CSV table of C-alpha atoms and ligand atoms in Angstrom, one decimal:
chain,number,residue,atom,x,y,z
A,1,MET,CA,-13.7,0.5,-29.3
A,2,ALA,CA,-14.5,-2.8,-27.3
A,3,THR,CA,-11.1,-3.5,-26.0
A,4,VAL,CA,-11.1,-5.8,-23.2
A,5,GLN,CA,-10.8,-9.5,-24.3
A,6,GLU,CA,-11.7,-11.3,-21.0
A,7,LEU,CA,-10.3,-11.3,-17.3
A,8,ARG,CA,-7.4,-13.2,-16.2
A,9,CYS,CA,-6.1,-14.0,-12.8
A,10,ARG,CA,-3.0,-11.8,-11.6
A,11,GLU,CA,-1.5,-15.1,-10.3
A,12,CYS,CA,-2.2,-18.1,-12.2
A,13,LYS,CA,-3.4,-16.4,-15.6
A,14,ARG,CA,-6.4,-18.1,-16.2
A,15,THR,CA,-8.7,-16.2,-18.2
A,16,TYR,CA,-12.8,-15.5,-17.6
A,17,PRO,CA,-15.2,-13.7,-19.9
A,18,VAL,CA,-15.9,-10.6,-18.8
A,19,GLY,CA,-18.4,-10.1,-16.2
A,20,PRO,CA,-19.1,-9.0,-12.5
A,21,ILE,CA,-16.5,-11.4,-10.6
A,22,HIS,CA,-13.4,-10.6,-9.2
A,23,VAL,CA,-11.4,-13.3,-7.9
A,24,CYS,CA,-9.9,-16.6,-9.4
A,25,GLU,CA,-12.3,-19.4,-8.8
A,26,PHE,CA,-8.7,-21.9,-8.8
A,27,CYS,CA,-6.6,-19.8,-6.6
A,28,PHE,CA,-8.2,-17.0,-5.5
A,29,GLY,CA,-6.3,-14.5,-7.1
A,30,PRO,CA,-7.1,-11.2,-8.2
A,31,LEU,CA,-8.5,-11.0,-11.9
A,32,GLU,CA,-7.5,-7.9,-14.3
A,33,PRO,CA,-9.0,-6.9,-17.6
A,34,VAL,CA,-6.8,-8.2,-20.4
A,35,TYR,CA,-6.6,-5.4,-23.8
A,36,ASP,CA,-4.8,-6.0,-27.2
A,37,TYR,CA,-2.6,-3.5,-27.4
A,38,ALA,CA,-1.4,-4.1,-30.2
A,39,ALA,CA,-4.6,-2.9,-31.6
A,40,ILE,CA,-5.4,0.2,-29.3
A,41,ALA,CA,-2.1,0.9,-30.6
A,42,ALA,CA,-2.8,1.1,-33.8
A,43,ALA,CA,-5.9,3.1,-33.0
A,44,ILE,CA,-4.6,5.9,-30.2
A,45,SER,CA,-2.5,8.7,-30.4
A,46,ARG,CA,-1.4,11.5,-28.7
A,47,GLU,CA,-3.4,13.8,-30.9
A,48,ARG,CA,-6.3,11.8,-30.5
A,49,ILE,CA,-6.1,11.7,-27.1
A,50,GLU,CA,-6.0,15.9,-26.6
A,51,ALA,CA,-8.5,15.9,-29.5
A,52,GLY,CA,-10.8,14.2,-26.6
A,53,PRO,CA,-13.0,15.4,-24.2
A,54,ARG,CA,-11.7,17.5,-20.7
A,55,THR,CA,-12.8,14.5,-18.7
A,56,LEU,CA,-10.7,10.9,-18.6
A,57,TRP,CA,-13.0,9.5,-21.0
A,58,ARG,CA,-10.1,11.0,-23.4
A,59,TYR,CA,-8.7,7.6,-22.6
A,60,ALA,CA,-11.5,5.7,-23.6
A,61,ASP,CA,-9.2,2.8,-25.5
A,62,LEU,CA,-7.5,1.8,-22.1
A,63,LEU,CA,-10.4,1.4,-20.2
A,64,PRO,CA,-12.4,-0.9,-19.7
A,65,VAL,CA,-16.1,-0.4,-20.9
A,66,GLY,CA,-17.5,0.5,-24.0
A,67,ASP,CA,-18.8,4.0,-25.2
A,68,ALA,CA,-22.1,3.5,-24.8
A,69,GLN,CA,-24.2,4.4,-21.7
A,70,ARG,CA,-21.5,5.7,-19.9
A,71,VAL,CA,-21.8,7.3,-16.6
A,72,ASP,CA,-20.6,10.4,-16.4
A,73,LEU,CA,-20.2,13.5,-14.2
A,74,GLY,CA,-17.0,15.0,-15.7
A,75,ALA,CA,-14.4,13.0,-14.0
A,76,GLY,CA,-10.4,13.3,-14.6
A,77,CYS,CA,-8.6,15.9,-16.3
A,78,THR,CA,-8.0,17.2,-13.0
A,79,PRO,CA,-4.9,20.0,-12.7
A,80,LEU,CA,-1.0,19.3,-12.4
A,81,VAL,CA,-0.2,22.2,-10.3
A,82,LYS,CA,3.3,23.4,-10.3
A,83,ALA,CA,4.5,24.0,-6.4
A,84,GLY,CA,7.4,26.3,-5.9
A,85,ARG,CA,6.7,27.5,-2.8
A,86,LEU,CA,6.0,24.0,-1.0
A,87,ALA,CA,9.2,22.6,-3.1
A,88,ALA,CA,11.2,25.6,-1.6
A,89,GLU,CA,10.3,24.6,1.8
A,90,LEU,CA,11.4,20.7,1.4
A,91,GLY,CA,14.5,21.1,-0.8
A,92,ILE,CA,12.7,19.5,-3.8
A,93,GLY,CA,14.0,20.3,-7.3
A,94,ALA,CA,10.5,20.2,-9.4
A,95,LEU,CA,7.5,19.9,-7.3
A,96,TYR,CA,3.9,18.7,-8.7
A,97,LEU,CA,1.1,18.4,-7.3
A,98,LYS,CA,-2.1,16.4,-9.0
A,99,ASN,CA,-5.3,17.7,-7.6
A,100,ASP,CA,-8.1,15.6,-7.6
A,101,MET,CA,-9.7,17.9,-5.2
A,102,ALA,CA,-11.3,19.4,-8.6
A,103,ASN,CA,-13.1,16.1,-9.0
A,104,PRO,CA,-17.1,16.4,-9.4
A,105,THR,CA,-17.5,15.1,-5.4
A,106,HIS,CA,-14.1,16.1,-4.9
A,107,SER,CA,-11.9,13.3,-4.3
A,108,PHE,CA,-9.8,10.9,-7.0
A,109,LYS,CA,-12.9,8.2,-6.4
A,110,ASP,CA,-15.1,10.2,-9.2
A,111,ARG,CA,-12.0,8.0,-11.5
A,112,VAL,CA,-13.2,4.2,-10.2
A,113,VAL,CA,-16.9,4.7,-10.0
A,114,THR,CA,-17.6,6.5,-13.7
A,115,VAL,CA,-15.6,3.3,-14.9
A,116,ALA,CA,-17.4,1.0,-12.4
A,117,LEU,CA,-21.0,2.0,-12.9
A,118,THR,CA,-21.2,2.3,-16.6
A,119,ALA,CA,-20.0,-1.5,-16.3
A,120,ALA,CA,-22.2,-1.8,-13.9
A,121,ARG,CA,-24.7,-0.6,-16.5
A,122,ALA,CA,-23.6,-2.4,-19.2
A,123,MET,CA,-23.9,-5.6,-17.1
A,124,GLY,CA,-27.9,-4.7,-16.0
A,125,PHE,CA,-27.2,-3.9,-12.4
A,126,THR,CA,-30.4,-1.5,-11.3
A,127,THR,CA,-29.1,-1.2,-8.1
A,128,VAL,CA,-25.0,-0.2,-7.2
A,129,SER,CA,-23.2,-0.6,-3.7
A,130,CYS,CA,-20.0,0.3,-2.1
A,131,ALA,CA,-18.6,-0.1,1.2
A,132,SER,CA,-16.9,2.8,1.6
A,133,THR,CA,-14.3,5.4,3.9
A,134,GLY,CA,-16.5,8.1,2.5
A,135,ASN,CA,-14.9,9.1,-0.7
A,136,LEU,CA,-16.0,6.0,-2.4
A,137,ALA,CA,-19.6,6.8,-1.2
A,138,ASN,CA,-19.9,10.0,-2.3
A,139,SER,CA,-18.9,9.4,-5.5
A,140,VAL,CA,-21.1,6.4,-6.0
A,141,ALA,CA,-24.3,8.1,-4.6
A,142,ALA,CA,-23.6,11.2,-7.2
A,143,HIS,CA,-23.1,8.9,-10.1
A,144,ALA,CA,-25.9,6.8,-9.3
A,145,ALA,CA,-28.2,9.4,-8.5
A,146,ARG,CA,-27.1,11.2,-12.8
A,147,VAL,CA,-28.7,8.4,-14.6
A,148,GLY,CA,-31.2,7.0,-11.8
A,149,LEU,CA,-29.4,3.7,-10.6
A,150,ASN,CA,-30.8,2.5,-6.9
A,151,ALA,CA,-27.6,2.9,-4.3
A,152,PHE,CA,-26.9,1.3,-1.0
A,153,VAL,CA,-23.9,2.7,0.4
A,154,PHE,CA,-22.3,0.8,3.7
A,155,ILE,CA,-19.9,2.9,5.9
A,156,PRO,CA,-18.4,2.4,9.6
A,157,ALA,CA,-20.8,4.2,12.0
A,158,ASP,CA,-17.8,6.6,12.8
A,159,LEU,CA,-17.2,8.4,9.7
A,160,GLU,CA,-17.1,12.2,9.6
A,161,ALA,CA,-20.2,14.3,9.5
A,162,ALA,CA,-19.6,16.0,6.4
A,163,LYS,CA,-19.0,12.7,4.3
A,164,VAL,CA,-22.4,11.0,5.7
A,165,LEU,CA,-24.1,14.2,4.3
A,166,THR,CA,-22.6,14.1,1.4
A,167,THR,CA,-23.3,11.0,0.7
A,168,ALA,CA,-27.3,11.1,2.2
A,169,VAL,CA,-27.9,14.5,0.1
A,170,PHE,CA,-27.9,12.2,-3.5
A,171,GLY,CA,-31.0,10.2,-2.0
A,172,ALA,CA,-28.5,7.2,-1.7
A,173,THR,CA,-30.0,4.5,1.2
A,174,VAL,CA,-26.2,5.3,3.5
A,175,VAL,CA,-26.0,2.2,5.8
A,176,ALA,CA,-24.2,3.0,9.3
A,177,VAL,CA,-22.6,0.1,10.2
A,178,LYS,CA,-21.3,-0.1,14.0
A,179,GLY,CA,-17.7,-1.4,12.6
A,180,ASN,CA,-14.4,-0.7,11.1
A,181,TYR,CA,-14.3,-0.9,7.4
A,182,ASP,CA,-13.0,-3.9,6.9
A,183,GLN,CA,-15.9,-5.4,8.7
A,184,VAL,CA,-18.0,-3.0,7.0
A,185,ASN,CA,-16.2,-4.8,3.2
A,186,ARG,CA,-16.7,-8.2,4.8
A,187,LEU,CA,-20.3,-8.0,5.1
A,188,CYS,CA,-20.5,-6.5,1.6
A,189,SER,CA,-18.9,-9.4,0.2
A,190,GLU,CA,-21.7,-11.6,1.8
A,191,ILE,CA,-24.3,-9.7,0.7
A,192,ALA,CA,-22.9,-9.5,-2.9
A,193,GLN,CA,-23.7,-13.2,-3.1
A,194,THR,CA,-27.2,-13.3,-1.5
A,195,ARG,CA,-28.4,-10.2,-3.8
A,196,ARG,CA,-27.9,-9.3,-7.9
A,197,TRP,CA,-26.2,-6.0,-7.1
A,198,GLY,CA,-23.4,-4.2,-8.2
A,199,PHE,CA,-20.5,-4.2,-5.5
A,200,VAL,CA,-18.1,-1.3,-7.6
A,201,ASN,CA,-15.1,-2.8,-5.0
A,202,VAL,CA,-16.1,-6.0,-5.1
A,203,ASN,CA,-17.5,-7.8,-7.9
A,204,LEU,CA,-17.1,-5.0,-10.3
A,205,ARG,CA,-13.4,-4.3,-8.7
A,206,PRO,CA,-11.7,-5.6,-11.9
A,207,PHE,CA,-13.3,-2.6,-14.0
A,208,TYR,CA,-13.8,-0.1,-10.9
A,209,SER,CA,-10.1,-0.1,-9.8
A,210,GLU,CA,-8.9,0.7,-13.4
A,211,GLY,CA,-10.1,4.1,-13.5
A,212,SER,CA,-7.3,5.0,-11.2
A,213,LYS,CA,-4.8,4.7,-14.3
A,214,THR,CA,-6.2,7.8,-15.6
A,215,MET,CA,-4.5,9.6,-12.9
A,216,ALA,CA,-0.9,8.4,-14.3
A,217,PHE,CA,-2.0,9.1,-18.2
A,218,GLU,CA,-2.7,12.6,-17.5
A,219,THR,CA,0.1,13.3,-15.5
A,220,VAL,CA,2.1,12.0,-18.2
A,221,GLU,CA,0.1,14.3,-20.9
A,222,GLN,CA,0.4,17.1,-18.4
A,223,LEU,CA,4.3,16.8,-18.2
A,224,GLY,CA,4.2,16.9,-22.4
A,225,TRP,CA,4.3,13.3,-22.1
A,226,THR,CA,6.7,12.7,-20.3
A,227,ALA,CA,6.5,10.2,-16.6
A,228,PRO,CA,8.0,11.7,-13.7
A,229,ASP,CA,11.3,10.6,-11.9
A,230,HIS,CA,8.9,10.3,-8.8
A,231,VAL,CA,5.5,9.5,-7.5
A,232,VAL,CA,3.9,9.6,-4.0
A,233,VAL,CA,0.8,7.9,-3.6
A,234,PRO,CA,-1.2,7.2,-0.6
A,235,ALA,CA,-2.6,4.0,0.1
A,236,ALA,CA,-5.4,2.7,1.8
A,237,SER,CA,-6.1,-0.5,-0.3
A,238,GLY,CA,-3.1,-0.1,-2.5
A,239,SER,CA,-5.0,-0.2,-5.6
A,240,LEU,CA,-4.3,2.8,-6.6
A,241,LEU,CA,-0.5,2.6,-6.2
A,242,THR,CA,-0.9,-0.6,-8.2
A,243,LYS,CA,-2.7,1.3,-11.0
A,244,ILE,CA,-0.4,3.8,-11.3
A,245,HIS,CA,2.1,1.6,-12.1
A,246,ARG,CA,0.1,-0.5,-14.9
A,247,GLY,CA,-0.7,3.2,-15.9
A,248,LEU,CA,2.3,4.0,-16.6
A,249,GLY,CA,3.7,1.0,-18.0
A,250,GLU,CA,0.2,0.8,-20.8
A,251,LEU,CA,1.5,4.1,-22.2
A,252,HIS,CA,4.8,2.4,-23.0
A,253,ALA,CA,2.9,-0.4,-24.4
A,254,VAL,CA,0.3,1.3,-26.6
A,255,GLY,CA,3.4,3.5,-28.1
A,256,LEU,CA,2.5,6.8,-26.2
A,257,LEU,CA,5.8,6.4,-24.3
A,258,ASP,CA,9.4,5.3,-26.4
A,259,GLU,CA,10.6,3.5,-23.7
A,260,GLN,CA,9.4,2.0,-20.6
A,261,PRO,CA,8.9,4.6,-17.5
A,262,ALA,CA,11.4,4.2,-14.8
A,263,THR,CA,8.6,6.1,-12.4
A,264,SER,CA,9.8,4.9,-8.4
A,265,ILE,CA,6.8,4.6,-6.9
A,266,HIS,CA,6.6,6.0,-3.5
A,267,LEU,CA,4.5,5.2,-0.8
A,268,ALA,CA,2.5,6.7,2.2
A,269,GLN,CA,0.4,5.6,4.7
A,270,PRO,CA,-1.0,6.6,8.2
A,271,LEU,CA,0.9,5.8,11.2
A,272,GLY,CA,-2.2,4.6,12.8
A,273,CYS,CA,-2.9,2.2,9.7
A,274,SER,CA,0.3,1.3,8.1
A,275,PRO,CA,0.5,-2.0,7.6
A,276,ILE,CA,1.9,-1.6,3.9
A,277,THR,CA,4.0,0.8,4.9
A,278,ALA,CA,5.7,-1.7,7.5
A,279,ALA,CA,6.5,-4.6,5.0
A,280,VAL,CA,8.0,-2.5,2.5
A,281,GLN,CA,10.3,-1.5,5.5
A,282,ASN,CA,10.6,-4.9,7.0
A,283,GLY,CA,11.4,-6.2,3.9
A,284,THR,CA,8.6,-8.6,3.6
A,285,ASP,CA,6.2,-9.4,1.3
A,286,THR,CA,3.8,-10.3,3.7
A,287,ILE,CA,0.8,-7.7,5.4
A,288,ARG,CA,-0.2,-7.8,8.6
A,289,PRO,CA,-3.4,-6.8,9.3
A,290,VAL,CA,-3.7,-3.9,12.2
A,291,LYS,CA,-6.8,-1.8,13.8
A,292,PRO,CA,-7.0,1.2,12.1
A,293,ASN,CA,-6.0,4.5,14.6
A,294,THR,CA,-6.1,6.9,12.5
A,295,ILE,CA,-7.6,10.8,12.1
A,296,ALA,CA,-6.9,9.3,8.3
A,297,LYS,CA,-10.0,8.0,8.1
A,298,SER,CA,-10.2,7.8,4.2
A,299,LEU,CA,-7.1,5.3,4.6
A,300,ALA,CA,-8.2,3.3,7.2
A,301,ILE,CA,-8.1,0.3,5.9
A,302,GLY,CA,-6.3,-2.6,8.1
A,303,ASN,CA,-6.5,-5.3,5.9
A,304,PRO,CA,-5.8,-4.2,2.7
A,305,ALA,CA,-6.5,-6.2,-0.4
A,306,ASP,CA,-3.8,-5.3,-2.8
A,307,GLY,CA,-1.0,-4.4,-0.5
A,308,TYR,CA,1.1,-7.5,-1.6
A,309,TYR,CA,1.5,-6.1,-4.9
A,310,ALA,CA,1.4,-2.4,-3.4
A,311,ALA,CA,4.5,-3.0,-1.3
A,312,LYS,CA,6.0,-5.2,-4.6
A,313,ILE,CA,6.1,-2.2,-6.7
A,314,VAL,CA,7.3,0.0,-4.5
A,315,ARG,CA,10.7,-2.3,-4.2
A,316,GLN,CA,11.1,-2.8,-7.6
A,317,THR,CA,10.6,0.8,-8.7
A,318,GLY,CA,13.2,2.1,-5.8
A,319,GLY,CA,10.3,3.5,-4.2
A,320,ARG,CA,10.6,4.6,-0.5
A,321,ALA,CA,7.3,3.7,2.1
A,322,GLU,CA,6.6,6.4,4.9
A,323,SER,CA,4.4,6.8,7.5
A,324,ALA,CA,3.1,9.9,9.7
A,325,THR,CA,1.3,10.1,12.9
A,326,ASP,CA,-1.7,12.5,13.8
A,327,ASP,CA,0.1,15.6,14.5
A,328,GLU,CA,2.7,15.3,11.0
A,329,ILE,CA,-0.9,14.8,9.2
A,330,ILE,CA,-2.3,18.0,11.2
A,331,ASP,CA,1.0,19.7,9.7
A,332,GLY,CA,0.6,18.4,6.5
A,333,ILE,CA,-2.2,19.8,5.6
A,334,ARG,CA,-1.0,23.6,6.9
A,335,LEU,CA,1.6,23.0,5.0
A,336,LEU,CA,0.1,22.6,1.9
A,337,ALA,CA,-2.4,25.4,2.3
A,338,THR,CA,-0.2,28.0,3.3
A,339,THR,CA,2.4,27.3,1.0
A,340,GLU,CA,-0.1,26.5,-2.2
A,341,GLY,CA,-3.3,27.1,-1.2
A,342,LEU,CA,-5.0,23.8,-1.4
A,343,PHE,CA,-7.2,22.8,1.2
A,344,THR,CA,-6.6,19.1,1.7
A,345,GLU,CA,-8.3,16.3,3.7
A,346,THR,CA,-6.1,14.1,6.1
A,347,ALA,CA,-5.3,11.7,3.5
A,348,GLY,CA,-3.9,14.8,1.4
A,349,GLY,CA,-1.7,15.5,5.4
A,350,VAL,CA,-0.5,12.3,5.4
A,351,THR,CA,1.2,12.4,2.1
A,352,ILE,CA,2.4,15.7,1.9
A,353,ALA,CA,3.8,14.3,5.5
A,354,CYS,CA,5.7,11.6,3.8
A,355,LEU,CA,6.4,13.5,0.7
A,356,ALA,CA,8.6,15.5,3.9
A,357,LYS,CA,10.0,13.0,5.2
A,358,MET,CA,11.2,11.3,2.1
A,359,ALA,CA,13.0,14.7,0.7
A,360,ALA,CA,14.7,15.2,4.1
A,361,ALA,CA,16.1,11.5,3.7
A,362,GLY,CA,17.2,12.1,-0.1
A,363,ALA,CA,14.8,10.4,-1.8
A,364,PHE,CA,14.5,13.0,-4.6
A,365,GLY,CA,17.4,13.7,-6.9
A,366,PRO,CA,18.3,17.7,-8.0
A,367,GLY,CA,16.8,17.4,-11.0
A,368,ASP,CA,14.5,14.7,-10.7
A,369,THR,CA,10.7,15.6,-10.9
A,370,VAL,CA,8.5,14.7,-8.3
A,371,VAL,CA,4.4,14.0,-8.6
A,372,ALA,CA,2.6,14.0,-5.2
A,373,LEU,CA,-1.3,13.0,-5.7
A,374,ILE,CA,-3.8,15.2,-3.7
A,375,THR,CA,-6.5,12.8,-3.5
A,376,GLY,CA,-9.2,14.4,-1.3
A,377,MET,CA,-10.5,18.0,0.1
A,378,GLY,CA,-10.3,19.3,3.4
A,379,LEU,CA,-13.7,20.2,3.8
A,380,LYS,CA,-15.0,17.2,4.0
A,381,THR,CA,-12.8,16.4,7.4
A,382,ALA,CA,-12.8,20.1,8.4
A,383,GLU,CA,-12.9,18.8,12.3
A,384,ALA,CA,-9.9,16.9,12.4
A,385,LEU,CA,-8.8,21.0,12.3
A,386,THR,CA,-10.8,21.5,15.4
A,387,GLY,CA,-9.2,23.5,18.0
A,388,GLN,CA,-6.0,23.7,15.5
A,389,VAL,CA,-7.5,26.7,13.7
A,390,GLY,CA,-9.2,30.1,13.9
A,391,PRO,CA,-9.6,33.2,14.7
A,392,THR,CA,-5.5,35.5,15.0
A,393,MET,CA,-7.7,38.1,17.1
A,394,GLN,CA,-10.8,39.3,18.3
A,395,ILE,CA,-12.1,42.4,18.6
A,396,GLN,CA,-14.6,45.4,19.2
A,397,PRO,CA,-15.9,47.0,16.2
A,398,GLU,CA,-13.8,50.1,17.1
A,399,LEU,CA,-10.2,51.3,15.1
A,400,GLU,CA,-8.9,51.4,18.5
A,401,ALA,CA,-9.1,48.2,19.5
A,402,PHE,CA,-7.8,46.6,16.0
A,403,ASP,CA,-5.3,49.0,16.3
A,404,GLU,CA,-4.3,47.9,19.9
A,405,ALA,CA,-5.0,43.8,18.7
A,406,LEU,CA,-2.4,44.3,15.7
A,407,ALA,CA,0.5,46.3,18.5
A,408,LEU,CA,-0.2,43.0,20.9
A,409,MET,CA,0.3,40.8,17.7
A,410,ASP,CA,3.8,42.1,16.2
A,411,GLU,CA,5.0,42.0,20.1
A,412,GLY,CA,4.2,38.4,19.5
B,1,LIG,ZN1,-5.9,-17.8,-10.3
């Protein structure tokens, strides 16, 4: 079912035919797909979704691409983990973790890329591209390889080694740019005007970003078709947060939820790149761009494209915005690992550190259901833990040596 009729400007509401465009020609506002919710409501049901594939494509009715030429590595339907030990540690009643490390390339970016590349193929692109802080690069390269599309991936040259390796292995052309993400992104916008390439987060952005909604859809389905009271979302561009909000609203719009969800949406950023948190905390809509300086490189977007909208949603839904220092990010990674057995990347450390601060500040009621989004996996940013964790003891291969070392440890 081709559900998208046109693209519409979020600001001035002018509409455009479906195609590889992302900004309004009149006001430069972002374009979004327009769905016929009445028609979708007539066709969709909880039963139909539950009978669908064990991927995010079970929500195809609410995605902006058709069934043909799907680019699919199996993204979505990741576990929603009840986190009892972490909840007890933080004093939260009911805490769940949406574990998007379980995606094919181990981050939530597989959700947006599977949708973006499906749109790219439908529009006849043979080369796809992106500006990336790492996870998106991995995902674009892998999905492109799956269907034989050419991939050009642009990254800041100082990216974590693991993220470069896990992109290059798929055969993508990896362009390391001597600059920060915002400079890489600007370069990609210029290239997009001179080459007929499908840039997933430039000219395909209206399609790409819609994939993020599936994280909200799955969470509600996994909670037995109930919206959570709180969601804690890490933010770089702010796009994921706006799409969680849109996704929750759409579930009501198509009749899958009886009431409009009253979920409070909270935002987490690293202190070294926290322009959206700063805006929320200062009570302003104006996002002041910053020069990122943080170990959470996947969140290091100093000039966030959707920051204005994300800040507005946090305020409207009664959410909070927090930030975490580099040390707190490391503590967050270790806390999650030692309480729940999940090793997340630095962005996940930001989420857990900010979740802890929100809990301590009384953001969550005792009976509330809280969901934190864990968007990427720890092996990709392992160097952030260098010198922080290692062998507990080092011994000669002899029983006595072990007994002695253990006795010393017990004393310590
Ligand atoms: Zn407009």
